[in-house]
Every structure is written in structure tokens, then in C-alpha cells.
Tab-separated table of C-alpha atoms in Angstrom:
chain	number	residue	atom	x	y	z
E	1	UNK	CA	51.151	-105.571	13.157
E	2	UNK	CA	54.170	-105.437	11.198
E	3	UNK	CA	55.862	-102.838	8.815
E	4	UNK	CA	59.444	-102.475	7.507
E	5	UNK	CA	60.381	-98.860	8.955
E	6	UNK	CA	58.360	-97.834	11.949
E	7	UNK	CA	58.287	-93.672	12.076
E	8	UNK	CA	57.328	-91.714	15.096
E	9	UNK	CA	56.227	-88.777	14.438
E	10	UNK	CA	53.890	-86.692	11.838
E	11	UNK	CA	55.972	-83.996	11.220
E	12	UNK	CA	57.315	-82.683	7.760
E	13	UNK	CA	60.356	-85.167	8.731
E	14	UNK	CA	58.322	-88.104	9.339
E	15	UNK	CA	55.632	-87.817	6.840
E	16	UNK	CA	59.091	-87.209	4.090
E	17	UNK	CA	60.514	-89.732	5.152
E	18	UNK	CA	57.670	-92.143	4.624
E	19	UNK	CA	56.461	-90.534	1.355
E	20	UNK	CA	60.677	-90.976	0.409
E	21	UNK	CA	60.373	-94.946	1.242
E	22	UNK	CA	57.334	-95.307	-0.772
E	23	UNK	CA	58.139	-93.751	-3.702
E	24	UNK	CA	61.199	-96.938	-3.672
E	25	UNK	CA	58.281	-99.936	-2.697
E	26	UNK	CA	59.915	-99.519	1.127
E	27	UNK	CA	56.665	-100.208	3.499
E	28	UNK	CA	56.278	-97.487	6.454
E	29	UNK	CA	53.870	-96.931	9.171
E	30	UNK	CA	53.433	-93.502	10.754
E	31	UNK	CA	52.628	-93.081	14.080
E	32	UNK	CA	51.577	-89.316	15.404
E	33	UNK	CA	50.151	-88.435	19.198
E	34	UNK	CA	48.405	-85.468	17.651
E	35	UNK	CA	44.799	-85.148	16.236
E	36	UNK	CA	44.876	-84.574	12.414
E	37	UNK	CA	43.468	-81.407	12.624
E	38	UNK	CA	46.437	-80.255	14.888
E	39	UNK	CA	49.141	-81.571	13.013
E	40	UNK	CA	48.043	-79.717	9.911
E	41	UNK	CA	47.327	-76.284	11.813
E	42	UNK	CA	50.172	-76.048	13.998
E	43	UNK	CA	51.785	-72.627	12.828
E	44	UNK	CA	55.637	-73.217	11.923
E	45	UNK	CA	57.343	-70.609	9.800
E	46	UNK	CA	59.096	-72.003	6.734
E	47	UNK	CA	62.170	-70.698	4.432
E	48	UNK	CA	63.040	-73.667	2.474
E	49	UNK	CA	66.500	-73.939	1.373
E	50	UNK	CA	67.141	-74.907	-2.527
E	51	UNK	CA	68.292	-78.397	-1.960
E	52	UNK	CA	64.741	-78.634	0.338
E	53	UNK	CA	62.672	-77.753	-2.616
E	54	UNK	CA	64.184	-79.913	-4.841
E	55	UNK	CA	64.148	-82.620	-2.705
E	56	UNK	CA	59.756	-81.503	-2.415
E	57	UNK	CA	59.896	-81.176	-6.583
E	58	UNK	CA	61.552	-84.513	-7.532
E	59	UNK	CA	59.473	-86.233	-5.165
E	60	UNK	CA	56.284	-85.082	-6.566
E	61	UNK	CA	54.892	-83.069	-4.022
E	62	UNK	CA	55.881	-79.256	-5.007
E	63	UNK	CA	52.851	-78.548	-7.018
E	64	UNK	CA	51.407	-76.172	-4.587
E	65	UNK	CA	54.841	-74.977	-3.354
E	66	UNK	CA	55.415	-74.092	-7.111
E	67	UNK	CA	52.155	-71.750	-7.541
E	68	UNK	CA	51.654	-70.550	-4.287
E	69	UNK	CA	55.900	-70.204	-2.307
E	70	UNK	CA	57.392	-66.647	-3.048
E	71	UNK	CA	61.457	-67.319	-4.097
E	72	UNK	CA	64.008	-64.548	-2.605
E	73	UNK	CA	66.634	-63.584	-4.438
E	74	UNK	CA	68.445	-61.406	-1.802
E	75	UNK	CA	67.912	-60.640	1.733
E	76	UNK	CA	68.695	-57.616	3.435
E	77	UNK	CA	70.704	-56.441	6.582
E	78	UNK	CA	69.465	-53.590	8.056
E	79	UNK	CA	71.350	-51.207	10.592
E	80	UNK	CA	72.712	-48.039	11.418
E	81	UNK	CA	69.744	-46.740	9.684
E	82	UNK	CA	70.128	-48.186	6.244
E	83	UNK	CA	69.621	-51.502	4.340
E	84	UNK	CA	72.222	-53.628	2.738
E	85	UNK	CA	71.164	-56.612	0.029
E	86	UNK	CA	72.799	-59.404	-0.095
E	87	UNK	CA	72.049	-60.953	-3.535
E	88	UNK	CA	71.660	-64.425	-2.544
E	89	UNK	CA	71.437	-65.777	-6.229
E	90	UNK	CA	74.006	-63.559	-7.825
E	91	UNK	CA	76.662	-64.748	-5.755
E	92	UNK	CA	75.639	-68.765	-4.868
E	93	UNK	CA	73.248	-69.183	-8.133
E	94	UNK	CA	70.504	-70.762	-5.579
E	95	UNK	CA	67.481	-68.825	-3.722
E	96	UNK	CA	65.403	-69.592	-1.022
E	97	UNK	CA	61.441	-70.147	-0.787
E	98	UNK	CA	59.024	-68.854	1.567
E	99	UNK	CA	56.470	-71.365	2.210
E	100	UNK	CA	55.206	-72.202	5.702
E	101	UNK	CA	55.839	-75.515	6.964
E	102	UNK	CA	52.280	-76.058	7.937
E	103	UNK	CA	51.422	-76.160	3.977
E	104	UNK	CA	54.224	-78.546	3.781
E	105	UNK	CA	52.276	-80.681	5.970
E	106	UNK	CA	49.231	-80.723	4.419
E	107	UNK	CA	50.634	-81.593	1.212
E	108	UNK	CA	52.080	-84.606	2.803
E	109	UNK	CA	49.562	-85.808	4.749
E	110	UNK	CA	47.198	-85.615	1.541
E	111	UNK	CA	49.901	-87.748	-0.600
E	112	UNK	CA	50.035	-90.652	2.037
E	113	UNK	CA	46.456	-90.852	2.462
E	114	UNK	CA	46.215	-90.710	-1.322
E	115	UNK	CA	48.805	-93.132	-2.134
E	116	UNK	CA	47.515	-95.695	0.745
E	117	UNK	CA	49.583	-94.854	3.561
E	118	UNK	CA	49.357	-95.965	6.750
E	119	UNK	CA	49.547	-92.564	9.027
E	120	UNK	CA	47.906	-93.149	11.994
E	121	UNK	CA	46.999	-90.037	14.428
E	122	UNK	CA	46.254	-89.874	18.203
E	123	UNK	CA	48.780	-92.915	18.192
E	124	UNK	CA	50.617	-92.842	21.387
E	125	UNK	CA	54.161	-93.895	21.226
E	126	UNK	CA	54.682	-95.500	24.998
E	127	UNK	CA	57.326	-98.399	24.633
E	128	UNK	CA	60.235	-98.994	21.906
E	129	UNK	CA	63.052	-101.875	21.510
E	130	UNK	CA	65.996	-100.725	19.260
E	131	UNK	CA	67.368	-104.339	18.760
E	132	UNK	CA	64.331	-106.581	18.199
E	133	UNK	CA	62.403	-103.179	16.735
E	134	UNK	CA	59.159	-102.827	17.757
E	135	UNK	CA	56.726	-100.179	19.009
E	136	UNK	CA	54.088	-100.385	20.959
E	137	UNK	CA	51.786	-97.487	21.016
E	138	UNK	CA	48.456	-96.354	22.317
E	139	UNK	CA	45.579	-95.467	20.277
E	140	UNK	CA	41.757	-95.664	20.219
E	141	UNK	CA	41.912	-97.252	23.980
E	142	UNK	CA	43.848	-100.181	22.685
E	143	UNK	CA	47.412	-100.855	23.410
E	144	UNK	CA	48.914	-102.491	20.085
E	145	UNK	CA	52.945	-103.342	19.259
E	146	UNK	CA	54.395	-102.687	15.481
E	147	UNK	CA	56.756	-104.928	14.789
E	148	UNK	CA	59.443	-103.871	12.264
E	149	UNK	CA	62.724	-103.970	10.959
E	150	UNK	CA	63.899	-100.380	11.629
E	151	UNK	CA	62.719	-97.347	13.841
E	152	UNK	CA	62.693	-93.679	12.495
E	153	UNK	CA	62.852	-91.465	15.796
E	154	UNK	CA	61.034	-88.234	14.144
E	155	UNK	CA	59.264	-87.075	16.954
E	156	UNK	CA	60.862	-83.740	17.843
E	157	UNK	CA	62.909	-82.534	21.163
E	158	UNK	CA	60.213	-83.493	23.479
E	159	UNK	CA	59.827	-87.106	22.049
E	160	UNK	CA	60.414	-90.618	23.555
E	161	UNK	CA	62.769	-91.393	20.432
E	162	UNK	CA	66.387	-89.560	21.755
E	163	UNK	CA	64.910	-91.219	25.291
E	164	UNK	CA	65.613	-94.375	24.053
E	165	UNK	CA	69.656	-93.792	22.932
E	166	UNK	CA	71.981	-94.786	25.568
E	167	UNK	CA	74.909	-92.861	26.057
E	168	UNK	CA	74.177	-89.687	24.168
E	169	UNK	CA	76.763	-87.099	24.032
E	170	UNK	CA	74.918	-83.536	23.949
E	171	UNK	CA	75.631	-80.346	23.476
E	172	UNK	CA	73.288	-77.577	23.796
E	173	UNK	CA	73.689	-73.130	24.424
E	174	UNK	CA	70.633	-70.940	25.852
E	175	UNK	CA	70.520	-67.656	24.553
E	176	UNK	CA	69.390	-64.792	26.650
E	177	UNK	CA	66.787	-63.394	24.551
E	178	UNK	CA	63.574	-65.262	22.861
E	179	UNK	CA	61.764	-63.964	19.718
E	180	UNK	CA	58.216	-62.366	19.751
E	181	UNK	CA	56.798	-63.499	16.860
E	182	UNK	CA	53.178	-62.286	15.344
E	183	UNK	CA	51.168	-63.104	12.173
E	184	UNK	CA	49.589	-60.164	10.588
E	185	UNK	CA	46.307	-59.504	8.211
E	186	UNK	CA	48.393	-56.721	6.014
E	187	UNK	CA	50.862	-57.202	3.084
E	188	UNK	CA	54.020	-57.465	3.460
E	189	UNK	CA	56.486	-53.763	3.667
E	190	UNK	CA	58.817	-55.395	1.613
E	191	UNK	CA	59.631	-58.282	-1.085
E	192	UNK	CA	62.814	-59.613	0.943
E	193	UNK	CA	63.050	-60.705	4.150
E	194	UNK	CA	64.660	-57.866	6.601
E	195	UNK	CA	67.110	-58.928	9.207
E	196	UNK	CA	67.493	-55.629	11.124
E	197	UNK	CA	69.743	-54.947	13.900
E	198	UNK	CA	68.961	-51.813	16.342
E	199	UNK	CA	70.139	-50.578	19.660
E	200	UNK	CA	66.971	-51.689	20.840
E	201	UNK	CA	67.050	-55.360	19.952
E	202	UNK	CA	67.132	-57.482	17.011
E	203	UNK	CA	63.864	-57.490	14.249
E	204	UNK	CA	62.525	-59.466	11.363
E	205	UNK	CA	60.035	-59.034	8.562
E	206	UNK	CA	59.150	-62.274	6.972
E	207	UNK	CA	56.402	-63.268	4.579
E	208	UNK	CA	53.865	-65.625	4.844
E	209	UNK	CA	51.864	-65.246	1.671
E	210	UNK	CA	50.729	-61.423	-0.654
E	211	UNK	CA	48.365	-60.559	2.277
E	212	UNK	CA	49.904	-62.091	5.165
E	213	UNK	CA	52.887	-60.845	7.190
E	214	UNK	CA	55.087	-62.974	9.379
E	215	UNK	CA	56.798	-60.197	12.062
E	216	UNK	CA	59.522	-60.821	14.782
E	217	UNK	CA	61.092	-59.014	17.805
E	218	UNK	CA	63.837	-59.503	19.747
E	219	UNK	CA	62.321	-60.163	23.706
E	220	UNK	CA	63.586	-61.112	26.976
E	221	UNK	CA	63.161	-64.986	27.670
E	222	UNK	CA	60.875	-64.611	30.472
E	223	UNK	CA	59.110	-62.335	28.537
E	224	UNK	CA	55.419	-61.333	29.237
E	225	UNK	CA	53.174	-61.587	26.097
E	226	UNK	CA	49.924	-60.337	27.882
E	227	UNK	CA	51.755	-57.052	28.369
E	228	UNK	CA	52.598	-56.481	24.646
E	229	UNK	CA	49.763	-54.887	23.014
E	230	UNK	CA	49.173	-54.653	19.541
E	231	UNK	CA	49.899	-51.348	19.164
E	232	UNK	CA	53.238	-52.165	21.430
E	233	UNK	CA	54.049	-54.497	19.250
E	234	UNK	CA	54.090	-52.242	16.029
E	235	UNK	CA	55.715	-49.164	17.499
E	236	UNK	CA	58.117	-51.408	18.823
E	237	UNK	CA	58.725	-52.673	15.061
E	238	UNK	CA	58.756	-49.477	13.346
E	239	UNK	CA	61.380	-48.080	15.460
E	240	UNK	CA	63.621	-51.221	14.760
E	241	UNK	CA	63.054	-51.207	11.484
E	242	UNK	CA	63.704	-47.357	10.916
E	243	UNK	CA	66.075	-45.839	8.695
E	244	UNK	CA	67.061	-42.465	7.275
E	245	UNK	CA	65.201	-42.721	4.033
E	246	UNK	CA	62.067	-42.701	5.709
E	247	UNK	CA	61.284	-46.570	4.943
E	248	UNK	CA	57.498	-47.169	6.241
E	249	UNK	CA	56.550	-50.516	7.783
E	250	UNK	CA	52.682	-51.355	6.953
E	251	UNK	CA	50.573	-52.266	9.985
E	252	UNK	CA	47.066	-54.734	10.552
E	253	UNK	CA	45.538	-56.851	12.154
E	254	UNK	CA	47.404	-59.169	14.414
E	255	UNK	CA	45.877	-63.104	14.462
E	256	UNK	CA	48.507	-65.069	16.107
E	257	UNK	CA	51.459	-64.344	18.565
E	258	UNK	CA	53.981	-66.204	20.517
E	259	UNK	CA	57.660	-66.337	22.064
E	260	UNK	CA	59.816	-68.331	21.076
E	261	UNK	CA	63.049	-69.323	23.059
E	262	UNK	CA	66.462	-69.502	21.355
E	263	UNK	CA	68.563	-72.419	22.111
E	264	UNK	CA	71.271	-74.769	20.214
E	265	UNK	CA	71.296	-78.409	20.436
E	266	UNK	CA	73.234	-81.378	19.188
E	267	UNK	CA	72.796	-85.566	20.544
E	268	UNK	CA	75.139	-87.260	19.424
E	269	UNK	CA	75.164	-90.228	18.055
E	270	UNK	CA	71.866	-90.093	15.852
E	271	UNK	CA	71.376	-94.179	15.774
E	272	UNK	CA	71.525	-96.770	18.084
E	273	UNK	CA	71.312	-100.491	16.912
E	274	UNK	CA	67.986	-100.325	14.399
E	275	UNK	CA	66.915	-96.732	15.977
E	276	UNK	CA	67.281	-93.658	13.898
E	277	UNK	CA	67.060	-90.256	15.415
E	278	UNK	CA	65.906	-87.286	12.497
E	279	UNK	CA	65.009	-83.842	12.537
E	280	UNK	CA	64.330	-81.828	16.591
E	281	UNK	CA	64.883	-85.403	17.893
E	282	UNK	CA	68.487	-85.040	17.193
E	283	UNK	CA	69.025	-81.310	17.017
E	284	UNK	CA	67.725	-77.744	17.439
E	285	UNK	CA	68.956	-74.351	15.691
E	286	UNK	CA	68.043	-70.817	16.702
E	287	UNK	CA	65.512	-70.000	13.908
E	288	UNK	CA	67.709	-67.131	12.811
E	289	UNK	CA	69.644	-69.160	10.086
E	290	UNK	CA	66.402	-70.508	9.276
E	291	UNK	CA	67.563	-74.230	9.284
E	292	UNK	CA	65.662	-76.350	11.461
E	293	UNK	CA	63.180	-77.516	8.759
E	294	UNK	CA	65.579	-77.899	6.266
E	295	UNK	CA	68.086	-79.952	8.959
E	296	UNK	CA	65.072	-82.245	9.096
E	297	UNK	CA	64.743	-82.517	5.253
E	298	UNK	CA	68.106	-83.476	4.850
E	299	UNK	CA	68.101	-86.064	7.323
E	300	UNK	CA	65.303	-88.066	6.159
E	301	UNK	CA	66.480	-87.779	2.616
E	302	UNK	CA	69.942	-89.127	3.681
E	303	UNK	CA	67.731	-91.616	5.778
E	304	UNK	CA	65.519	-92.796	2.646
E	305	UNK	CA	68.439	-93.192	0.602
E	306	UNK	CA	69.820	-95.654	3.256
E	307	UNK	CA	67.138	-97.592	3.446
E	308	UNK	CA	66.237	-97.976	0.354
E	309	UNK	CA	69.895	-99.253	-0.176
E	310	UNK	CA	69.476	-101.757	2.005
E	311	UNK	CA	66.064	-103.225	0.987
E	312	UNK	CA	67.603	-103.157	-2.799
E	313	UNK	CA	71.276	-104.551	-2.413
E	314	UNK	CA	71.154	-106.242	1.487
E	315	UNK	CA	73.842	-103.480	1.695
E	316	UNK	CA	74.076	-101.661	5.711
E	317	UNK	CA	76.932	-99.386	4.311
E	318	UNK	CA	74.738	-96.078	4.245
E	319	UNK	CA	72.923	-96.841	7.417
E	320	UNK	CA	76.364	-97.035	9.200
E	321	UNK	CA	77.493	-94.071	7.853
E	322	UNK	CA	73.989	-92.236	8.592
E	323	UNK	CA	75.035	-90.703	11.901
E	324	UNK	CA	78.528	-89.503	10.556
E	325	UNK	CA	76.599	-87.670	7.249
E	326	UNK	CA	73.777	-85.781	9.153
E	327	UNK	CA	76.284	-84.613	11.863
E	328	UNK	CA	78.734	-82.796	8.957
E	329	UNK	CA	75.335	-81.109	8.112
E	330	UNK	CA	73.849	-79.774	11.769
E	331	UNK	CA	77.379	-78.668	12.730
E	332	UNK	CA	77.858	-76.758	9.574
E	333	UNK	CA	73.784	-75.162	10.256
E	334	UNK	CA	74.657	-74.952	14.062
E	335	UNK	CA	77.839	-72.571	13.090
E	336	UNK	CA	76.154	-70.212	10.795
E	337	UNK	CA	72.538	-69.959	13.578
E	338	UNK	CA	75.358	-69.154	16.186
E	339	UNK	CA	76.910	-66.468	13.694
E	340	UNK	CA	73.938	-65.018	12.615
E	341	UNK	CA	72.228	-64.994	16.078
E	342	UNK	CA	75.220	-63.241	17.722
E	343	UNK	CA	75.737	-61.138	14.783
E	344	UNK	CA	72.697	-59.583	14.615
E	345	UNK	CA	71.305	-59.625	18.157
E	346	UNK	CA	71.458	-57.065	20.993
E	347	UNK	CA	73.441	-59.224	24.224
E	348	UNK	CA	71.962	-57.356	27.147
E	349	UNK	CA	75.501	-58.651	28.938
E	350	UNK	CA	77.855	-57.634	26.132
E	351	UNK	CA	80.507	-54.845	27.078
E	352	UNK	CA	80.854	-51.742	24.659
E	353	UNK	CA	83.815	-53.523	23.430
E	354	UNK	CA	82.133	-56.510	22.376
E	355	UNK	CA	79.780	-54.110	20.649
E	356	UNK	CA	81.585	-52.186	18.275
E	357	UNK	CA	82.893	-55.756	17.390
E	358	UNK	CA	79.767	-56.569	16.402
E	359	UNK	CA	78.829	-53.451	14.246
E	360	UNK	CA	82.560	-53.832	12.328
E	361	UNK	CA	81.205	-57.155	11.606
E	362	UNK	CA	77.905	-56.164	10.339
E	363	UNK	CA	79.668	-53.955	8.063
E	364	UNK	CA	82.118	-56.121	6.789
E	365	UNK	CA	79.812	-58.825	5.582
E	366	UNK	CA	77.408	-55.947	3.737
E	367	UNK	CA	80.790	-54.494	2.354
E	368	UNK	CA	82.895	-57.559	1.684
E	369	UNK	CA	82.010	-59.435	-1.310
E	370	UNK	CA	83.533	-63.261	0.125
E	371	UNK	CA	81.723	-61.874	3.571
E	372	UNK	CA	78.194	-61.695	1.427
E	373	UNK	CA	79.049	-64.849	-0.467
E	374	UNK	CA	79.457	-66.709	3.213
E	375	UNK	CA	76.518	-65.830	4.432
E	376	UNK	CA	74.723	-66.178	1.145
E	377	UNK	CA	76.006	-69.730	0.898
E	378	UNK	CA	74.978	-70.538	4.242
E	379	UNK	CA	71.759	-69.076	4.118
E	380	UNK	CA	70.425	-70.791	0.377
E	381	UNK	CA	71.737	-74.233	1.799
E	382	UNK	CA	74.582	-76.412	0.732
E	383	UNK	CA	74.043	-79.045	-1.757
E	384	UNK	CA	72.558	-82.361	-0.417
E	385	UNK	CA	74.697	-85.251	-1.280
């Protein structure tokens, strides 16, 4: 077997990056461990950034995100009893979508198979060589090796691809709290997403679709789930989510849960020899910036535009200064998860010091105008170049 770019992984990243290469006559091969069925169910949350849905648009696969993604305008902070919008598109001129990365998925694994592509599931990566690239990979009982002239390492923080990249600097901070996180059968309280801070912890209402809520709370890492009911769960919320106006959260049915743990990571560098790292391979945000899909975007888009490059002009120029671009990127998204994570959640080892630090700061970013446009900049994405 041969192929020109050999991508691990069928995640948004890796599917991208392949529908990105084809869309320039660049030949890819996909290779994903998972079943079909679990690739394209696998519940992810998703707030794209502007620059993300462009990127879906001009590539021809934003029909669906079009009809069905609601577009914020604003967001709100919510504390000390009251709510504070921050007008996102007033101040930047960009918005945000909510559409779930699962969709995202879908759509791309439906445009490969349409246009041709080779995406091939239950593929087992087991073996890689970054300077004579190949991969060799397990699927249907057969052991087979793709030979090709560069290796896309989308396979998330678990996957063999950082494995393979000697000498890795990497930086990484645990957080001591996790998020609960529930899907609910009720529409949503509100038609922004809330980022409420509370004594009690930190809380989040999030949108999944008109009749769908998306729901988080603020939990201890070695959190329990079996001992939060679903009527826990929702008192729980409401009193988070409280304010003086008497501001009513809707409740329903409860279809999926989990916890989440919070951590930041960086490996640097994100290529070695013909070996490209993209996406949770290279780096992971706490979701409270709500940056690790877009991170992922921009990576294979800077990746694509690489190749392509180099299969057009014989050019390496972009691919040598791949690592360098991305990194500007995740640092900049690693800074504003830290803010925002610290900002608005409750640190069960903070002093009272450090607390009333944290409230003046709360209320200087919903009373400052260049505090808002920070965080509003941050939060809609900064242009991809």
C-alpha cells in the first residue's frame, strides 16, 4: 500500500485534514481503531470559533452546520446573583456556533466516503517510521504497512503518534476539580451560553440543539457519578445558577452524563523528521475556553496548507515552519483556558485573599469595556493565518 500523507486518526482533525488535502489533488489514507458507528456517536460538545466555521464553509462541508448550528452573539457571566453579557460581536465583529462535534463528524465521514476516500475503521495503528514513513497497522486479522511520504499524528492524547517523537519537551497542569457534565431532553433556559460562578462551585448552561440542553457542574476529580442523582444534579444547578431576579432554570430528562477531568497540556515540538503531531496528540485545554476542537481545526488547516505547498512548488518552507505556527496558537488558547478556568472556578485550596481577587476580577471584565473585549476576542477565536 502506498499513499502520500498517512493520517492516524478519525477524528474531526484527521478526517479535515484529509478532506483539506483532497480538495488540492493531495492523496490521503485514514486510518481509525474505532468502529464507524463509534466514531460518529461519541458525544463531544462543540462551540466552533469563527475562523472554524469558515474554515467548514469554504471547504464545502457547512451545509448542515448552516441550517441546523445556533450562532451566539454574547455570552454571559453570571455571579453575585446577577448576569453580565458580554456582546461578543459588538465588540470583536465575530460570533461563535454551537454545533456538536459529533455532527461535525458525520459530515466528514459522509464527504470522504462520497468523494472516494480511503477511511479505513477498526485499523489498528501498531508500528510507525518517521524517516522512511510508513505505517503498519492492524485490521481485519491482517497485519498490512502504508507506505507514504508524510505521517499526520491525529490520534488524540492517548495515541501512539506523540509516542513516536523523541525528545519531547512537555508541559502539562492538573486542576483540582473535574466537570459533571449531563445532556438533557428539555429546551434550553436561555439563548446564550451561562458561565456562572457561585460559592458553591463553578456552572454552565450550554446548548446542544432547540430541545436539547448541554448542562455542567463544577465536581471534585475523584468524583462519584453513581451518587449524583438526577434530581441532585438539578438542585445542584438551580442553586448555581440563581440570581435575585428570580431567573428559572428548566429541568428534563437526563440521557447522558459524565466527568470530565481538567488538565493543560503542551509537547513540544509538534514534528519530527516526516511525522506531524495535530490536534489532543499535541495538546489539551480545559474545555472552559472552549478551544480544543478549534486548536485541532487550526492545526490541520495550517497542516493542509503545508502540504499542499509542497506537492505544488517542491517547496518544505511551511512544513518547517509548521511546529513554530501551531505553537503561537495553543499558547495563546492555553492562556485564556487557564484565565477563564481560574477565573471562574471555586479552588477548594484558595485563601480568602485569593478570593476576593477573584470576584474584583469577575467584576472588572463585566465592567471594563477592553476587559470584555479580551475575553470576547479570545473566546470568538483569532483569525487563522
Amino acid at each position: 500500500m502506498r499513499t502520500q500523507v498517512a493520517i492516524i486518526g478519525g477524528g474531526p482533525a484527521g478526517l479535515l485534514l484529509s478532506h483539506l488535502l483532497h480538495l488540492q489533488g493531495v492523496d490521503s489514507v485514514v486510518l481509525e481503531s474505532r468502529d464507524r458507528d463509534y466514531v460518529e456517536h461519541r458525544q463531544r460538545a462543540g462551540m466552533l470559533e469563527q475562523g472554524t466555521t469558515d474554515v467548514l464553509r469554504d471547504s464545502g462541508v457547512g451545509d448542515r452546520l448552516d441550517r441546523e448550528g445556533l450562532v451566539h452573539h454574547g455570552l454571559e457571566l453570571r455571579f453575585g446573583g446577577a448576569g453580565h453579557r458580554i456582546p461578543m460581536t459588538d465588540l470583536t465583529g465575530r460570533a461563535v456556533t454551537v454545533y456538536a462535534q459529533t455532527e461535525i463528524v458525520k459530515d466528514l465521514v459522509a464527504r470522504r466516503l462520497a468523494d472516494g476516500g480511503d477511511v479505513r475503521f477498526e485499523a489498528e495503528v501498531v508500528d510507525l517510521d518517521a524517516s522512511a514513513p510508513s505505517v503498519t497497522f492492524r485490521s481485519g486479522g491482517e497485519t498490512r504497512t502504508l507506505d507514504c511520504d508524510y505521517i499526520a499524528g491525529c490520534d488524540g492524547f492517548h495515541g501512539v503518534g506523540r509516542t513516536a517523537v523523541p525528545g519531547l519537551r512537555t508541559y502539562s497542569r492538573e486542576y483540582p476539580f473535574a466537570w459533571l457534565g449531563i445532556l438533557a431532553d428539555v429546551p434550553p433556559s436561555t439563548d446564550e451560553l451561562i458561565y456562572a460562578h457561585h460559592d458553591r462551585g463553578f456552572a454552565l448552561h450550554s446548548l446542544r440543539s432547540p430541545t436539547v440542553s448541554r448542562l455542567y457542574l463544577q465536581v471534585s476529580p475523584d468524583e462519584d457519578i453513581a451518587a449524583w442523582s438526577d434530581a441532585r444534579i438539578w438542585d445542584e444547578l438551580a442553586a448555581r445558577f440563581t440570581t435575585d431576579d428570580g431567573w428559572t432554570l428548566r429541568e428534563g430528562p437526563i440521557t447522558d452524563r459524565s466527568i470530565t477531568p481538567m488538565r493543560s497540556f503542551v509537547a513540544e515540538p509538534m514534528r519530527h523528521d516526516r511525522l506531524f503531531l495535530a490536534g489532543d496528540a499535541a495538546h489539551i485545554v480545559p474545555p472552559t475556553g472552549a478551544k480544543g476542537l478549534n486548536l485541532a481545526v487550526s492545526d490541520v488547516t495550517i497542516l493542509a496548507r503545508a502540504l499542499t505547498e509542497r506537492y505544488a512548488t517542491g517547496s518544505e518552507t511551511l512544513l518547517d515552519g509548521y511546529s513554530d505556527a501551531c505553537l503561537r496558537r495553543v499558547w495563546r488558547a492555553e492562556h485564556f483556558s487557564y484565565w477563564m478556568t481560574t477565573l471562574l472556578h471555586v479552588d477548594p485550596a484558595a485563601t480568602a485573599f485569593e478570593r476576593r481577587l477573584q470576584r474584583s476580577n469577575l467584576e472588572y471584565v463585566a465592567t471594563s469595556k477592553a476587559a470584555a473585549t479580551s475575553l470576547a476576542e479570545n473566546y470568538v477565536g483569532l483569525p487563522l493565518t
